[in-house]
Amino acid sequence: MLGQRSVVVAPGQRTWARLVRRGRGLDVRALAALGPWLVLAPHPDDEALGAGGMLARLAAAGADPRMAILTDGAASHVGAPRWGPRRLAGVRRQEAGHAVRALSVRPAVHLGWRDAAPPVVGDKVFRAGVRRLSALIVRHRVRALAVCWSGEAHCDHEAAAALARAVVTAARGRVRLYEYLVWGWTDPALGAKLNGRRVVSVDVAAARRAHRRSIDCHRSQTGTRVQGAVDPFRLPRAMIALTARPRTVLLEGAGHAA
């Protein structure tokens, strides 16, 4: 109707609601008690989309969560005039800095892997990533590591999940693994793929404003800051609507897509 604003619904809404109903609910105190936490994101902006509310709630509770970002994000706007990989990577790193400040989280550790070109599991670069995150875990006594769902069909998301599994294995039982969802919410078969997975849902309603501010900081992904790309990318409004959900779903342990 004229004069009314359309309501944008985040993807996977029914699956999210079912997971929340069957999952174990956690308030911020219970969430903090599982940590200290480290959140690993494949790209700058995945931390905001998938775990921003959780990070903000942990920070507000004084739990001091840590962030790590896997890739430089330089492949989001290939071929854009005056936006070579180095410039775009620098801008995306700067945006990530603003985003984590919006969540009141310490600056992220950037592993600097090439966007859309992850190393093979077990090679020199991969092993260096395991060592760097393992050192971070020891230094900050991390006990819980959250990473994107291993079933998300993007090479960098798959690499992040593989890296997290390797880090948890190296920790020899001292660190629990959890998975959050980003683009997995768009998978029409998501509900079936998550059958049998243990689920917790975290109350993040109080962090909604900070969560939305954090994703708005990623201007290269949410607006028209970068023009003329061969395959232009702009984060859909439905994905931004993930920040309005009052509970974040976490999958316990490692899993794989069916």
Coordinates of C-alpha atoms in Angstrom, one line a residue:
M1 CA 0.0 0.0 0.0
L2 CA 1.1 3.5 -0.8
G3 CA 2.8 5.1 2.2
Q4 CA 3.6 1.9 3.9
R5 CA 7.2 0.5 4.1
S6 CA 7.6 -3.1 2.9
V7 CA 8.8 -5.6 5.5
V8 CA 12.0 -7.4 4.5
V9 CA 12.2 -11.0 5.9
A10 CA 15.6 -12.6 6.4
P11 CA 16.2 -15.8 4.5
G12 CA 15.5 -19.2 6.2
Q13 CA 13.0 -17.6 8.6
R14 CA 11.0 -20.8 9.2
T15 CA 14.1 -22.9 9.6
W16 CA 15.5 -20.4 12.1
A17 CA 12.3 -20.5 14.1
R18 CA 12.3 -24.3 14.2
L19 CA 16.0 -24.3 15.3
V20 CA 15.3 -21.8 18.1
R21 CA 12.3 -23.9 19.3
R22 CA 14.3 -27.1 19.5
G23 CA 17.6 -25.6 20.6
R24 CA 18.9 -25.0 24.1
G25 CA 18.4 -21.3 25.0
L26 CA 21.3 -19.3 26.5
D27 CA 21.3 -15.9 28.1
V28 CA 24.5 -13.8 27.9
R29 CA 25.8 -15.1 31.3
A30 CA 25.5 -18.7 30.2
L31 CA 27.1 -17.8 26.8
A32 CA 30.0 -16.0 28.5
A33 CA 30.6 -19.0 30.9
L34 CA 31.4 -21.1 27.8
G35 CA 34.3 -18.8 26.9
P36 CA 36.4 -16.9 26.5
W37 CA 35.3 -16.8 22.9
L38 CA 37.1 -16.5 19.5
V39 CA 35.0 -15.8 16.4
L40 CA 36.5 -16.6 13.0
A41 CA 35.0 -15.0 9.9
P42 CA 35.8 -15.9 6.3
H43 CA 35.5 -12.3 5.1
P44 CA 35.1 -8.8 6.5
D45 CA 31.3 -8.5 7.1
D46 CA 30.7 -12.2 7.9
E47 CA 31.4 -11.5 11.5
A48 CA 28.6 -8.9 11.5
L49 CA 26.1 -11.0 9.6
G50 CA 26.6 -14.2 11.4
A51 CA 27.8 -13.4 14.9
G52 CA 27.5 -9.6 15.4
G53 CA 24.8 -9.8 18.0
M54 CA 26.6 -12.4 20.0
L55 CA 29.9 -10.5 19.9
A56 CA 28.1 -7.3 21.1
R57 CA 26.4 -9.1 24.0
L58 CA 29.6 -10.8 25.1
A59 CA 31.5 -7.4 25.0
A60 CA 28.7 -5.7 27.0
A61 CA 28.9 -8.4 29.6
G62 CA 32.7 -7.8 30.0
A63 CA 33.6 -11.2 28.4
D64 CA 36.1 -9.7 26.0
P65 CA 35.5 -11.8 22.9
R66 CA 38.2 -12.0 20.2
M67 CA 37.8 -11.8 16.4
A68 CA 39.8 -13.2 13.5
I69 CA 39.1 -12.6 9.8
L70 CA 40.5 -15.1 7.3
T71 CA 40.7 -13.3 3.9
D72 CA 41.4 -9.8 2.7
G73 CA 38.0 -9.5 0.9
A74 CA 39.6 -8.2 -2.2
A75 CA 37.6 -10.3 -4.7
S76 CA 34.1 -8.8 -4.0
H77 CA 34.3 -6.2 -6.9
V78 CA 36.6 -7.6 -9.5
G79 CA 37.4 -5.2 -12.4
A80 CA 36.0 -2.1 -10.8
P81 CA 37.9 1.0 -12.2
R82 CA 40.4 2.5 -9.6
W83 CA 39.6 -0.3 -7.2
G84 CA 42.4 -2.8 -7.5
P85 CA 42.8 -5.6 -5.0
R86 CA 45.2 -3.7 -2.8
R87 CA 42.9 -0.7 -2.4
L88 CA 39.8 -2.8 -1.9
A89 CA 41.5 -5.0 0.7
G90 CA 42.6 -1.9 2.6
V91 CA 39.1 -0.4 2.5
R92 CA 37.6 -3.6 3.7
R93 CA 40.0 -3.9 6.5
Q94 CA 39.2 -0.4 7.6
E95 CA 35.5 -1.1 7.4
A96 CA 36.0 -4.2 9.6
G97 CA 37.8 -2.0 12.1
H98 CA 34.8 0.3 12.3
A99 CA 32.4 -2.7 12.5
V100 CA 34.1 -4.3 15.5
R101 CA 34.2 -1.0 17.3
A102 CA 30.5 -0.7 16.7
L103 CA 30.2 -4.0 18.6
S104 CA 32.6 -2.8 21.3
V105 CA 35.0 -5.6 20.4
R106 CA 38.8 -5.4 20.2
P107 CA 40.4 -5.0 16.8
A108 CA 40.3 -8.2 14.7
V109 CA 43.3 -10.3 13.9
H110 CA 43.6 -10.5 10.1
L111 CA 45.2 -13.6 8.6
G112 CA 45.3 -12.0 5.2
W113 CA 44.5 -15.0 3.0
R114 CA 43.7 -14.1 -0.7
D115 CA 39.9 -13.8 -1.1
A116 CA 38.4 -16.6 -3.1
A117 CA 41.8 -18.4 -3.3
P118 CA 42.2 -20.3 0.0
P119 CA 45.2 -22.6 0.5
V120 CA 44.9 -26.3 0.4
V121 CA 44.2 -27.9 3.8
G122 CA 47.6 -28.9 5.3
D123 CA 49.8 -26.7 3.1
K124 CA 52.3 -24.2 4.4
V125 CA 49.9 -21.2 4.6
F126 CA 47.2 -23.3 6.1
R127 CA 49.6 -24.6 8.8
A128 CA 50.7 -21.1 9.5
G129 CA 47.1 -20.1 10.1
V130 CA 46.6 -23.0 12.5
R131 CA 49.7 -21.9 14.5
R132 CA 48.7 -18.3 14.6
L133 CA 45.2 -19.0 15.9
S134 CA 46.5 -21.6 18.3
A135 CA 48.8 -19.0 19.8
L136 CA 45.9 -16.6 20.1
I137 CA 43.9 -19.2 21.9
V138 CA 46.7 -19.9 24.4
R139 CA 47.4 -16.2 25.0
H140 CA 43.8 -15.4 25.7
R141 CA 42.7 -18.7 27.2
V142 CA 40.0 -19.2 24.6
R143 CA 37.6 -22.1 25.4
A144 CA 35.0 -21.6 22.6
L145 CA 35.6 -21.0 18.9
A146 CA 32.7 -20.0 16.6
V147 CA 33.1 -20.2 12.8
C148 CA 30.7 -20.2 9.8
W149 CA 28.7 -23.4 9.1
S150 CA 30.8 -25.9 7.3
G151 CA 28.0 -26.5 4.8
E152 CA 28.1 -23.1 3.3
A153 CA 29.0 -23.4 -0.4
H154 CA 31.8 -20.9 -0.8
C155 CA 35.5 -21.9 -0.9
D156 CA 36.5 -19.3 1.8
H157 CA 33.7 -20.4 4.1
E158 CA 34.7 -24.0 3.7
A159 CA 38.3 -23.1 4.3
A160 CA 37.4 -21.2 7.5
A161 CA 35.5 -24.2 8.8
A162 CA 38.4 -26.5 8.0
L163 CA 40.8 -24.2 9.7
A164 CA 38.7 -24.0 12.8
R165 CA 38.5 -27.8 13.0
A166 CA 42.3 -28.0 12.7
V167 CA 42.7 -25.5 15.5
V168 CA 40.3 -27.2 17.8
T169 CA 42.0 -30.6 17.1
A170 CA 45.4 -29.0 17.9
A171 CA 43.9 -27.7 21.2
R172 CA 43.3 -31.3 22.3
G173 CA 39.9 -31.0 23.9
R174 CA 40.5 -27.6 25.5
V175 CA 38.3 -25.7 23.0
R176 CA 34.7 -26.3 22.0
L177 CA 33.7 -25.7 18.4
Y178 CA 30.4 -23.9 17.4
E179 CA 29.1 -22.9 13.9
Y180 CA 27.0 -19.9 13.0
L181 CA 25.2 -19.4 9.7
V182 CA 25.6 -16.6 7.1
W183 CA 24.7 -17.6 3.6
G184 CA 23.6 -21.0 4.8
W185 CA 20.3 -19.4 5.7
T186 CA 19.6 -19.1 1.9
D187 CA 19.9 -22.9 1.4
P188 CA 16.4 -24.3 0.7
A189 CA 17.5 -27.7 2.1
L190 CA 19.0 -26.2 5.3
G191 CA 16.5 -27.8 7.6
A192 CA 17.1 -31.3 6.3
K193 CA 20.9 -30.7 6.4
L194 CA 20.8 -29.8 10.0
N195 CA 18.7 -32.7 11.2
G196 CA 20.5 -34.3 14.2
R197 CA 22.7 -31.3 14.9
R198 CA 22.8 -30.0 18.5
V199 CA 21.6 -26.4 18.6
V200 CA 21.9 -23.6 21.1
S201 CA 20.2 -20.2 20.6
V202 CA 21.6 -17.0 22.1
D203 CA 19.5 -14.1 23.3
V204 CA 20.9 -11.1 21.3
A205 CA 17.8 -8.8 21.3
A206 CA 19.5 -6.2 23.4
A207 CA 22.3 -5.8 20.9
R208 CA 20.1 -5.2 17.9
R209 CA 21.2 -1.6 17.3
A210 CA 24.9 -2.3 17.7
H211 CA 24.4 -5.3 15.4
R212 CA 22.8 -3.2 12.7
R213 CA 25.5 -0.4 13.1
S214 CA 28.2 -3.0 12.6
I215 CA 26.9 -4.2 9.2
D216 CA 26.3 -0.6 8.1
C217 CA 30.0 0.0 8.5
H218 CA 30.7 -2.4 5.6
R219 CA 29.8 0.3 3.1
S220 CA 31.6 -1.3 0.2
Q221 CA 29.3 -4.3 0.5
T222 CA 26.0 -2.6 1.5
G223 CA 25.9 0.4 -0.9
T224 CA 27.3 1.8 -4.1
R225 CA 30.7 2.9 -2.9
V226 CA 32.5 0.6 -5.4
Q227 CA 31.3 1.2 -9.0
G228 CA 31.9 -0.5 -12.3
A229 CA 32.8 -4.1 -11.2
V230 CA 32.5 -6.9 -13.8
D231 CA 30.3 -8.8 -11.4
P232 CA 29.1 -6.1 -9.0
F233 CA 28.1 -7.3 -5.5
R234 CA 25.7 -5.6 -3.1
L235 CA 24.5 -7.3 0.1
P236 CA 20.8 -8.0 -0.3
R237 CA 18.4 -6.3 2.1
A238 CA 17.2 -9.7 3.2
M239 CA 20.7 -10.6 4.4
I240 CA 21.0 -7.3 6.3
A241 CA 17.7 -8.2 7.9
L242 CA 19.5 -11.0 9.7
T243 CA 20.6 -8.3 12.2
A244 CA 17.0 -8.0 13.3
R245 CA 16.7 -11.5 14.6
P246 CA 16.4 -11.6 18.5
R247 CA 18.3 -14.9 18.8
T248 CA 21.5 -16.2 17.2
V249 CA 21.6 -19.9 16.4
L250 CA 24.8 -21.8 17.0
L251 CA 25.4 -25.4 16.0
E252 CA 27.4 -27.4 18.5
G253 CA 30.5 -29.3 17.2
A254 CA 31.7 -29.8 13.7
G255 CA 29.3 -31.0 10.9
H256 CA 29.1 -31.3 7.2
A257 CA 26.4 -30.6 4.7
A258 CA 24.3 -33.6 3.7

